[in-house]
Amino acid sequence: MHLQLTQEQDLIISMVRKFVAEEILPLELTLDADADDLPEEDRLRLISKVKEMGLYGLDIPVEFGGPELDMVTRTLIAIEMSKHRAGLYSPCYGVFGGAGLAQLFEANDDQKERYLFPTLRGEKKGFFGLTEPSGGSDPARAIQTKAVRDGDDWVIDGSKIFISGADKADFGLLFARTSPEKGRGGVTCFIVDTDTPGFHVRRIVHTLRSAKYATELQFENMRVPDANILGEVNKGFAIASDRLNRQRIPYSAGCIGVAIKAHEMAVEYSKIRETFGATLSSRQAIQWMLVDNEIDIKQSTWITLEAADRVDQGLSFRKEAAMAKLVATEAASRVVDRSLQIHGGYGVTKDFPFERWYREMRIRRIGEGPSEVQRHIIAREILGSSLL
Amino acid sequence: MSLRLSKQWVPLNPQSAGQLKGELGVFQLGNENKEVIYIGSAGSRSQFGLRGEIITHLKDAAFFRIEVTSAYSTRFQELLMLHHADFGCYPTLNSESDTAKLGKLSPMGKQTCTYN
């Protein structure tokens, strides 16, 4: 693995860093501390700028019109994009464009016409419906929503929880049990239109992430045509698992970007803030906190970049992606906590971004597979089938 | 926390609004018939929280009620969506910018009677 950035990578990182500093940070001075999107005029203006930079649609595969970026560069961009208050869950407020639902890239031609291409054009939005009240870490066993075949349709009954964006979506990917006796192998992925009779968004679920809510869904006698099965019956989990594992890498990078920004602010503050006649930076207690920040950031950066490099080399990366997710989320939590502590009382005010980072970073240790599940994945990779 | 903001209405006047604390949260304004005419929030940019926001509406309404919450942003959106789910429209004084990006809810049970 090369430890030196290429000239092109340097250029791209500089562009994104400048974009955040000159476009995003000034706007954040006027936004609510929990803002999750930009005024429409600013959003469109910045999307236009990102397109000029050639970086719009970062996660869209090249064959579908996305920019040609290797995973290491994508990871470095993700780090830069998240260096602002809303950066953890809304890096640059979405102006770099999203790819929508990764699984749709594996859809058949008809499904691509009806769902993928309209999503890429910005005409449709989708949600991802996996977690249920019965569980989310082990969906293979926890999924109780059932789909029963009835002629050319499937009739779906059940519920989902902690689903983002379902109230505003036009369609969603819904995982339901089609063969009760088959465990993980008995789950099918359906594409469901949200105006289907029997589809209900029952309530909003408020969380630590006060900028955005999740939802609870209920399906009552909901008919979905057989043509809306994504992939094959009973093979719902096989779809795009490679893409899902890849997503853990930019996810980790987002945590690192916030950690870097928090640490930078802590370093600067420690140089100017005085207690008992001396700056905080002269105190060993503070110095060691900053040292621990530096080490946490370095370790998580290198682990994450290694995972990204393995993707680019075509090597297996499941273990490395899990390690990146585990290490980056836990390390970034520690960095934000220390940086908040260094800022004292100001650290817990909404005048500074730390309180939002502190709350949102806590969620990162649970979402996309909690730390315990990542450890299980890593153990399985180390020990092989003897673990089971 | 109940889904809908179902607390007792308080007559809106300078004294009642002035006694509010500067906390963050959401509020509803009601007309003489205690029908919701506006849903608002007091976020981190508000100078004096709920007190500051409600005082600016002294001429708009006859009643108000509040809910203190740090999840003011999502609760504000939820209350607007609930209102739409219950009555098929948004409160009359809420602007297009308040409602343009809202999603749709279909909660269990519907609020159909006059608010208490």
Coordinates of C-alpha atoms in Angstrom, one line a residue:
Chain A
M1 CA 0.0 0.0 0.0
H2 CA 1.4 3.4 -1.0
L3 CA 1.5 5.8 2.0
Q4 CA 1.8 8.9 -0.2
L5 CA -1.2 10.5 -1.8
T6 CA -1.1 10.9 -5.6
Q7 CA -1.2 14.4 -7.1
E8 CA -4.8 13.8 -8.2
Q9 CA -5.8 12.8 -4.7
D10 CA -4.1 15.9 -3.2
L11 CA -6.0 18.1 -5.6
I12 CA -9.4 16.5 -4.9
I13 CA -8.9 16.7 -1.2
S14 CA -7.9 20.3 -1.4
M15 CA -11.0 21.1 -3.5
V16 CA -13.3 19.5 -1.1
R17 CA -11.6 21.0 2.0
K18 CA -11.9 24.5 0.4
F19 CA -15.5 23.8 -0.5
V20 CA -16.3 23.0 3.1
A21 CA -14.4 26.0 4.5
E22 CA -15.7 28.5 2.0
E23 CA -19.3 27.3 1.3
I24 CA -20.5 25.1 4.2
L25 CA -19.0 26.6 7.3
P26 CA -20.3 30.2 6.6
L27 CA -23.8 28.9 5.9
E28 CA -23.8 27.0 9.2
L29 CA -23.4 30.2 11.1
T30 CA -26.9 31.1 10.1
L31 CA -28.6 27.7 10.4
D32 CA -30.2 26.1 13.5
A33 CA -27.8 24.0 15.5
D34 CA -29.8 20.9 14.5
A35 CA -30.4 21.8 10.9
D36 CA -30.2 18.9 8.5
D37 CA -30.6 20.7 5.2
L38 CA -30.0 23.9 3.4
P39 CA -32.3 26.6 2.1
E40 CA -33.3 25.5 -1.4
E41 CA -31.5 28.4 -3.1
D42 CA -28.2 27.5 -1.4
R43 CA -28.7 23.8 -2.0
L44 CA -29.1 24.2 -5.7
R45 CA -26.2 26.6 -6.0
L46 CA -23.9 24.3 -4.2
I47 CA -25.0 21.2 -6.2
S48 CA -24.1 23.2 -9.3
K49 CA -20.7 23.9 -7.9
V50 CA -20.1 20.2 -7.0
K51 CA -21.1 19.2 -10.5
E52 CA -18.5 21.7 -11.9
M53 CA -16.0 20.0 -9.6
G54 CA -16.9 16.7 -11.2
L55 CA -17.7 15.1 -7.9
Y56 CA -21.5 14.8 -8.0
G57 CA -23.0 11.4 -7.3
L58 CA -20.0 10.0 -5.4
D59 CA -21.5 6.6 -4.8
I60 CA -23.0 6.1 -8.2
P61 CA -21.1 3.4 -10.1
V62 CA -19.3 4.7 -13.2
E63 CA -21.6 2.7 -15.5
F64 CA -24.5 4.7 -14.2
G65 CA -23.0 8.1 -14.6
G66 CA -21.0 8.5 -11.3
P67 CA -17.5 9.9 -11.2
E68 CA -14.7 7.4 -11.5
L69 CA -13.2 7.3 -8.0
D70 CA -11.3 4.5 -6.3
M71 CA -12.3 3.6 -2.8
V72 CA -9.3 5.2 -1.1
T73 CA -10.0 8.6 -2.8
R74 CA -13.7 8.2 -1.9
T75 CA -12.7 7.6 1.7
L76 CA -10.5 10.7 1.8
I77 CA -13.3 12.8 0.3
A78 CA -15.7 11.4 3.0
I79 CA -13.3 12.5 5.7
E80 CA -13.2 16.1 4.3
M81 CA -16.9 16.3 3.7
S82 CA -17.8 15.6 7.3
K83 CA -15.7 18.3 8.9
H84 CA -18.6 20.5 10.0
R85 CA -21.5 20.6 12.5
A86 CA -24.0 18.5 10.5
G87 CA -21.2 16.5 8.9
L88 CA -21.7 13.2 10.5
Y89 CA -25.1 12.4 9.1
S90 CA -25.5 15.2 6.5
P91 CA -22.0 15.6 5.1
C92 CA -22.1 18.9 3.1
Y93 CA -25.9 18.7 3.5
G94 CA -26.2 16.2 0.7
V95 CA -25.0 18.5 -2.1
F96 CA -22.5 15.9 -3.3
G97 CA -25.6 13.7 -4.3
G98 CA -26.4 10.3 -3.0
A99 CA -26.6 7.0 -4.8
G100 CA -30.0 6.0 -3.3
L101 CA -30.3 2.4 -2.4
A102 CA -27.2 0.3 -3.3
Q103 CA -29.3 -2.8 -3.9
L104 CA -31.1 -1.2 -6.8
F105 CA -28.0 -1.4 -8.9
E106 CA -28.6 -5.2 -8.9
A107 CA -32.2 -4.8 -10.1
N108 CA -33.5 -6.2 -13.3
D109 CA -34.0 -3.9 -16.3
D110 CA -37.7 -3.3 -15.6
Q111 CA -37.1 -2.5 -12.0
K112 CA -34.2 -0.2 -13.0
E113 CA -36.5 1.7 -15.3
R114 CA -39.2 2.1 -12.6
Y115 CA -37.1 2.8 -9.6
L116 CA -33.3 3.1 -10.1
F117 CA -33.2 5.6 -12.9
P118 CA -35.9 7.9 -11.5
T119 CA -34.0 7.8 -8.2
L120 CA -30.8 8.8 -9.9
R121 CA -32.6 11.6 -11.7
G122 CA -33.9 12.9 -8.4
E123 CA -37.5 12.1 -9.2
K124 CA -38.0 9.4 -6.6
K125 CA -36.8 8.6 -3.1
G126 CA -36.6 5.2 -1.5
F127 CA -36.3 3.8 2.0
F128 CA -34.5 0.7 3.4
G129 CA -36.8 -1.4 5.5
L130 CA -34.9 -4.1 7.4
T131 CA -35.1 -3.6 11.2
E132 CA -38.2 -4.8 13.1
P133 CA -39.4 -4.3 16.6
S134 CA -38.2 -7.8 17.2
G135 CA -34.6 -6.9 16.3
G136 CA -32.1 -5.4 13.9
S137 CA -28.7 -6.8 14.7
D138 CA -29.7 -10.2 13.6
P139 CA -32.3 -9.6 10.9
A140 CA -32.1 -13.1 9.6
R141 CA -33.7 -14.4 12.8
A142 CA -35.6 -11.3 13.9
I143 CA -37.6 -10.7 10.8
Q144 CA -41.2 -11.6 11.4
T145 CA -42.9 -9.6 8.7
K146 CA -44.3 -12.2 6.4
A147 CA -45.0 -12.4 2.8
V148 CA -47.4 -15.1 1.5
R149 CA -47.9 -15.9 -2.1
D150 CA -51.4 -15.3 -3.6
G151 CA -51.5 -15.8 -7.3
D152 CA -49.2 -13.3 -9.0
D153 CA -49.0 -11.2 -5.8
W154 CA -47.5 -11.5 -2.4
V155 CA -49.5 -10.4 0.6
I156 CA -47.4 -8.8 3.3
D157 CA -48.2 -8.3 7.0
G158 CA -45.9 -7.0 9.6
S159 CA -44.0 -3.9 10.8
K160 CA -40.6 -2.2 10.7
I161 CA -39.0 0.3 13.0
F162 CA -36.2 2.9 12.9
I163 CA -36.7 3.3 9.2
S164 CA -35.3 6.6 7.8
G165 CA -37.3 8.6 5.3
A166 CA -40.2 6.3 4.8
D167 CA -42.7 9.1 5.3
K168 CA -41.3 11.0 2.3
A169 CA -40.3 8.1 0.1
D170 CA -42.0 7.0 -3.1
F171 CA -40.9 3.4 -2.6
G172 CA -38.8 1.2 -0.4
L173 CA -36.9 -2.0 -0.1
L174 CA -38.7 -4.3 2.3
F175 CA -37.3 -7.5 3.7
A176 CA -40.0 -10.1 4.5
R177 CA -40.0 -13.7 5.5
T178 CA -41.2 -16.0 2.7
S179 CA -40.1 -19.3 4.1
P180 CA -40.4 -19.6 7.9
E181 CA -38.4 -22.8 8.2
K182 CA -35.3 -21.5 6.4
G183 CA -33.9 -18.8 8.8
R184 CA -31.6 -16.5 7.0
G185 CA -32.3 -18.2 3.7
G186 CA -36.0 -17.6 4.0
V187 CA -36.0 -13.8 3.6
T188 CA -37.0 -12.0 0.3
C189 CA -36.5 -8.4 -0.7
F190 CA -39.5 -6.6 -2.1
I191 CA -39.8 -3.2 -3.8
V192 CA -42.8 -1.6 -2.3
D193 CA -44.6 1.6 -3.5
T194 CA -45.6 3.7 -0.5
D195 CA -49.0 4.4 -2.0
T196 CA -49.9 0.7 -1.9
P197 CA -53.0 0.1 0.1
G198 CA -52.0 -1.4 3.5
F199 CA -48.7 0.6 3.7
H200 CA -48.8 2.8 6.8
V201 CA -46.2 5.1 8.4
R202 CA -47.6 4.9 11.9
R203 CA -45.4 7.2 13.9
I204 CA -42.2 9.1 14.1
V205 CA -39.5 7.8 16.4
H206 CA -37.5 10.6 18.0
T207 CA -33.9 9.8 18.9
L208 CA -30.7 11.4 20.1
R209 CA -30.3 12.5 16.5
S210 CA -32.6 15.4 17.0
A211 CA -32.1 16.7 13.5
K212 CA -33.8 13.8 11.8
Y213 CA -36.4 11.3 12.9
A214 CA -37.0 7.6 12.1
T215 CA -40.3 6.0 11.5
E216 CA -42.3 3.0 12.5
L217 CA -44.2 1.2 9.7
Q218 CA -47.0 -1.2 9.6
F219 CA -48.2 -3.4 6.7
E220 CA -51.7 -4.7 6.7
N221 CA -52.7 -7.1 3.9
M222 CA -50.4 -5.2 1.6
R223 CA -50.3 -6.7 -2.0
V224 CA -47.1 -6.5 -3.9
P225 CA -46.7 -8.0 -7.4
D226 CA -44.2 -10.8 -8.0
A227 CA -42.5 -8.5 -10.5
N228 CA -41.3 -6.4 -7.5
I229 CA -39.1 -9.0 -6.0
L230 CA -35.6 -7.8 -6.0
G231 CA -33.3 -10.7 -6.8
E232 CA -34.8 -14.1 -6.0
V233 CA -37.2 -15.5 -3.5
N234 CA -35.5 -16.4 -0.2
K235 CA -32.3 -14.7 -1.3
G236 CA -32.9 -11.2 0.0
F237 CA -29.7 -11.0 2.0
A238 CA -27.5 -12.0 -0.9
I239 CA -28.4 -8.8 -2.7
A240 CA -25.6 -6.3 -2.9
S241 CA -23.9 -7.6 0.3
D242 CA -20.6 -6.5 -1.3
R243 CA -21.9 -3.0 -1.7
L244 CA -23.2 -3.0 1.8
N245 CA -19.8 -4.0 3.2
R246 CA -18.2 -1.3 1.2
Q247 CA -20.5 1.4 2.6
R248 CA -19.0 0.7 6.1
I249 CA -15.8 2.4 4.8
P250 CA -17.1 5.9 4.0
Y251 CA -19.3 5.5 7.0
S252 CA -16.2 5.1 9.1
A253 CA -14.5 7.9 7.3
G254 CA -17.3 10.3 8.2
C255 CA -16.6 9.6 11.9
I256 CA -12.9 10.3 11.3
G257 CA -13.7 13.7 9.7
V258 CA -15.7 14.9 12.6
A259 CA -13.1 13.6 15.0
I260 CA -10.4 15.6 13.2
K261 CA -12.4 18.7 13.3
A262 CA -13.2 18.3 16.9
H263 CA -9.6 17.7 17.7
E264 CA -8.4 20.8 15.7
M265 CA -10.9 22.9 17.6
A266 CA -9.7 21.5 20.9
V267 CA -6.0 22.2 20.0
E268 CA -6.8 25.8 19.1
Y269 CA -8.9 26.4 22.2
S270 CA -6.3 24.9 24.5
K271 CA -3.8 27.4 23.2
I272 CA -5.9 30.4 24.0
R273 CA -7.9 29.4 27.1
E274 CA -6.2 30.2 30.4
T275 CA -6.8 28.7 33.8
F276 CA -4.8 29.6 37.0
G277 CA -2.5 31.8 35.0
A278 CA -1.6 29.5 32.2
T279 CA -3.0 28.1 29.0
L280 CA -4.7 24.8 29.0
S281 CA -2.2 23.6 26.5
S282 CA 0.5 23.9 29.2
R283 CA -1.2 21.4 31.4
Q284 CA -0.2 17.8 31.1
A285 CA -3.7 16.6 31.7
I286 CA -4.8 18.5 28.5
Q287 CA -1.7 17.5 26.6
W288 CA -2.3 13.9 27.2
M289 CA -6.0 14.2 26.1
L290 CA -4.8 15.8 22.8
V291 CA -2.2 13.1 22.4
D292 CA -4.8 10.4 22.9
N293 CA -7.0 12.2 20.3
E294 CA -4.1 12.2 17.8
I295 CA -3.5 8.5 18.3
D296 CA -7.2 7.6 18.0
I297 CA -7.5 9.6 14.8
K298 CA -4.3 8.1 13.3
Q299 CA -5.3 4.5 14.2
S300 CA -8.8 4.7 12.8
T301 CA -7.6 6.6 9.7
W302 CA -5.1 3.9 8.8
I303 CA -7.4 1.0 9.5
T304 CA -10.1 2.6 7.3
L305 CA -7.7 3.4 4.5
E306 CA -6.4 -0.2 4.6
A307 CA -10.0 -1.4 4.1
A308 CA -10.4 1.0 1.3
D309 CA -7.1 -0.1 -0.3
R310 CA -8.2 -3.7 -0.2
V311 CA -11.4 -2.9 -2.1
D312 CA -9.3 -1.2 -4.8
Q313 CA -6.9 -4.1 -5.0
G314 CA -9.8 -6.5 -5.4
L315 CA -8.9 -8.3 -2.2
S316 CA -11.4 -9.5 0.4
F317 CA -12.2 -6.7 2.8
R318 CA -15.1 -7.9 5.0
K319 CA -12.9 -8.2 8.1
E320 CA -11.2 -4.9 7.4
A321 CA -14.4 -3.0 6.8
A322 CA -15.8 -4.4 10.1
M323 CA -12.6 -3.4 11.9
A324 CA -12.8 0.1 10.3
K325 CA -16.4 0.5 11.5
L326 CA -15.6 -0.7 15.0
V327 CA -12.5 1.3 15.5
A328 CA -13.5 4.5 13.8
T329 CA -16.9 4.8 15.6
E330 CA -15.4 4.1 19.0
A331 CA -12.3 6.2 18.6
A332 CA -14.3 9.2 17.2
S333 CA -16.6 9.0 20.2
R334 CA -13.6 9.3 22.5
V335 CA -12.1 12.2 20.5
V336 CA -15.4 14.1 20.6
D337 CA -15.8 13.5 24.3
R338 CA -12.3 14.7 25.1
S339 CA -12.6 17.7 22.8
L340 CA -15.9 18.7 24.4
Q341 CA -14.3 18.3 27.9
I342 CA -11.4 20.6 26.9
H343 CA -14.0 23.3 25.9
G344 CA -15.5 23.1 29.4
G345 CA -18.9 24.7 29.7
Y346 CA -18.9 26.0 26.2
G347 CA -18.5 22.4 25.0
V348 CA -22.1 21.6 26.1
T349 CA -23.7 24.6 24.6
K350 CA -25.4 24.7 21.2
D351 CA -23.1 27.6 20.3
F352 CA -20.5 24.9 19.5
P353 CA -20.9 21.7 17.5
F354 CA -19.7 19.3 20.2
E355 CA -23.1 18.6 21.7
R356 CA -24.5 17.6 18.4
W357 CA -21.4 15.5 17.5
Y358 CA -21.5 13.8 21.0
R359 CA -25.1 12.8 20.5
E360 CA -24.9 11.7 16.9
M361 CA -21.6 9.9 17.4
R362 CA -23.2 7.7 20.0
I363 CA -25.6 6.4 17.4
R364 CA -22.8 5.5 15.1
R365 CA -21.7 2.8 17.5
I366 CA -25.1 1.1 17.0
G367 CA -26.2 1.8 13.4
E368 CA -24.9 -0.2 10.4
G369 CA -24.2 -3.1 12.7
P370 CA -23.3 -2.3 16.4
S371 CA -19.8 -2.7 17.7
E372 CA -20.7 -6.2 19.2
V373 CA -21.8 -7.4 15.7
Q374 CA -18.6 -6.0 14.1
R375 CA -16.6 -8.0 16.7
H376 CA -18.6 -11.1 15.9
I377 CA -17.8 -10.6 12.1
I378 CA -14.1 -10.1 12.8
A379 CA -14.0 -13.2 15.1
R380 CA -15.7 -15.3 12.4
E381 CA -13.2 -14.1 9.8
I382 CA -10.3 -15.0 12.2
L383 CA -11.6 -18.3 13.4
G384 CA -13.6 -19.4 10.4
S385 CA -16.5 -21.9 10.6
S386 CA -15.1 -23.3 13.9
L387 CA -16.6 -20.3 15.6
L388 CA -20.1 -21.4 14.8
Chain B
M1 CA -45.1 11.7 25.7
S2 CA -48.5 11.5 24.0
L3 CA -48.4 11.6 20.2
R4 CA -50.5 14.7 19.9
L5 CA -50.0 17.9 21.9
S6 CA -53.0 17.5 24.1
K7 CA -52.3 19.7 27.1
Q8 CA -54.8 22.3 28.3
W9 CA -55.0 25.5 26.4
V10 CA -53.7 28.6 28.1
P11 CA -55.2 32.1 27.3
L12 CA -52.6 34.0 25.3
N13 CA -51.8 37.4 26.8
P14 CA -48.6 39.3 27.8
Q15 CA -48.7 37.9 31.3
S16 CA -49.1 34.3 30.4
A17 CA -46.5 34.4 27.6
G18 CA -44.2 36.4 29.9
Q19 CA -44.2 33.8 32.5
L20 CA -42.9 31.1 30.2
K21 CA -39.3 30.0 30.6
G22 CA -36.8 30.4 27.8
E23 CA -36.8 26.7 27.1
L24 CA -36.6 25.0 23.7
G25 CA -39.6 23.1 22.4
V26 CA -42.7 23.3 20.3
F27 CA -46.0 25.2 20.7
Q28 CA -49.5 25.4 19.2
L29 CA -51.6 28.6 18.8
G30 CA -55.4 28.3 19.0
N31 CA -58.2 30.6 17.9
E32 CA -61.2 31.5 20.0
N33 CA -62.7 28.0 19.3
K34 CA -59.4 26.4 20.4
E35 CA -58.7 25.1 16.9
V36 CA -55.0 24.9 16.1
I37 CA -54.1 27.8 13.7
Y38 CA -50.3 27.6 14.0
I39 CA -47.6 25.2 15.1
G40 CA -44.2 26.6 15.9
S41 CA -40.9 25.7 17.5
A42 CA -38.3 27.4 19.6
G43 CA -34.9 26.2 18.5
S44 CA -31.3 27.0 19.3
R45 CA -31.4 30.2 17.3
S46 CA -34.3 31.6 19.3
Q47 CA -33.2 34.3 21.7
F48 CA -35.5 33.5 24.5
G49 CA -36.8 30.1 23.6
L50 CA -40.6 29.4 23.9
R51 CA -41.2 32.7 25.7
G52 CA -39.5 34.7 23.0
E53 CA -41.4 32.9 20.2
I54 CA -44.8 33.0 21.7
I55 CA -44.6 36.7 22.6
T56 CA -44.3 37.5 18.9
H57 CA -47.7 35.9 18.3
L58 CA -49.7 37.9 20.8
K59 CA -52.0 39.4 18.1
D60 CA -52.4 36.1 16.2
A61 CA -54.2 33.9 18.6
A62 CA -56.3 33.5 21.6
F63 CA -54.7 30.5 23.2
F64 CA -51.5 28.6 23.3
R65 CA -49.9 25.4 24.6
I66 CA -46.3 24.2 24.7
E67 CA -44.2 21.2 25.0
V68 CA -40.6 21.5 26.2
T69 CA -38.3 19.2 24.2
S70 CA -34.8 19.2 22.9
A71 CA -36.1 17.3 19.9
Y72 CA -37.8 20.5 18.8
S73 CA -37.0 20.1 15.1
T74 CA -38.4 16.6 14.6
R75 CA -41.3 17.2 17.0
F76 CA -42.3 20.4 15.0
Q77 CA -42.4 18.3 11.8
E78 CA -44.3 15.5 13.6
L79 CA -47.0 17.9 14.9
L80 CA -47.5 19.4 11.4
M81 CA -47.8 15.9 9.8
L82 CA -50.2 14.8 12.5
H83 CA -52.4 17.8 11.9
H84 CA -52.5 17.0 8.3
A85 CA -53.3 13.4 9.0
D86 CA -56.1 14.4 11.3
F87 CA -57.6 17.3 9.3
G88 CA -56.4 17.0 5.8
C89 CA -54.6 20.4 5.8
Y90 CA -51.9 22.3 7.7
P91 CA -52.7 25.0 10.3
T92 CA -53.8 28.2 8.5
L93 CA -50.9 30.4 9.7
N94 CA -48.1 27.9 8.9
S95 CA -46.2 29.0 5.8
E96 CA -45.3 27.0 2.7
S97 CA -41.7 26.9 3.9
D98 CA -42.8 25.1 7.1
T99 CA -44.7 22.4 5.2
A100 CA -43.0 22.0 1.8
K101 CA -40.7 19.1 2.7
L102 CA -42.9 17.2 5.2
G103 CA -43.7 13.6 4.8
K104 CA -46.9 11.7 5.4
L105 CA -48.1 9.9 8.5
S106 CA -51.1 7.6 8.9
P107 CA -51.3 7.3 12.7
M108 CA -53.5 4.8 14.5
G109 CA -56.7 6.7 15.6
K110 CA -57.6 10.1 14.4
Q111 CA -58.1 13.3 16.3
T112 CA -61.5 14.5 15.1
C113 CA -63.1 16.3 18.0
T114 CA -62.5 19.8 19.1
Y115 CA -59.3 20.1 21.2
N116 CA -60.0 20.5 24.9

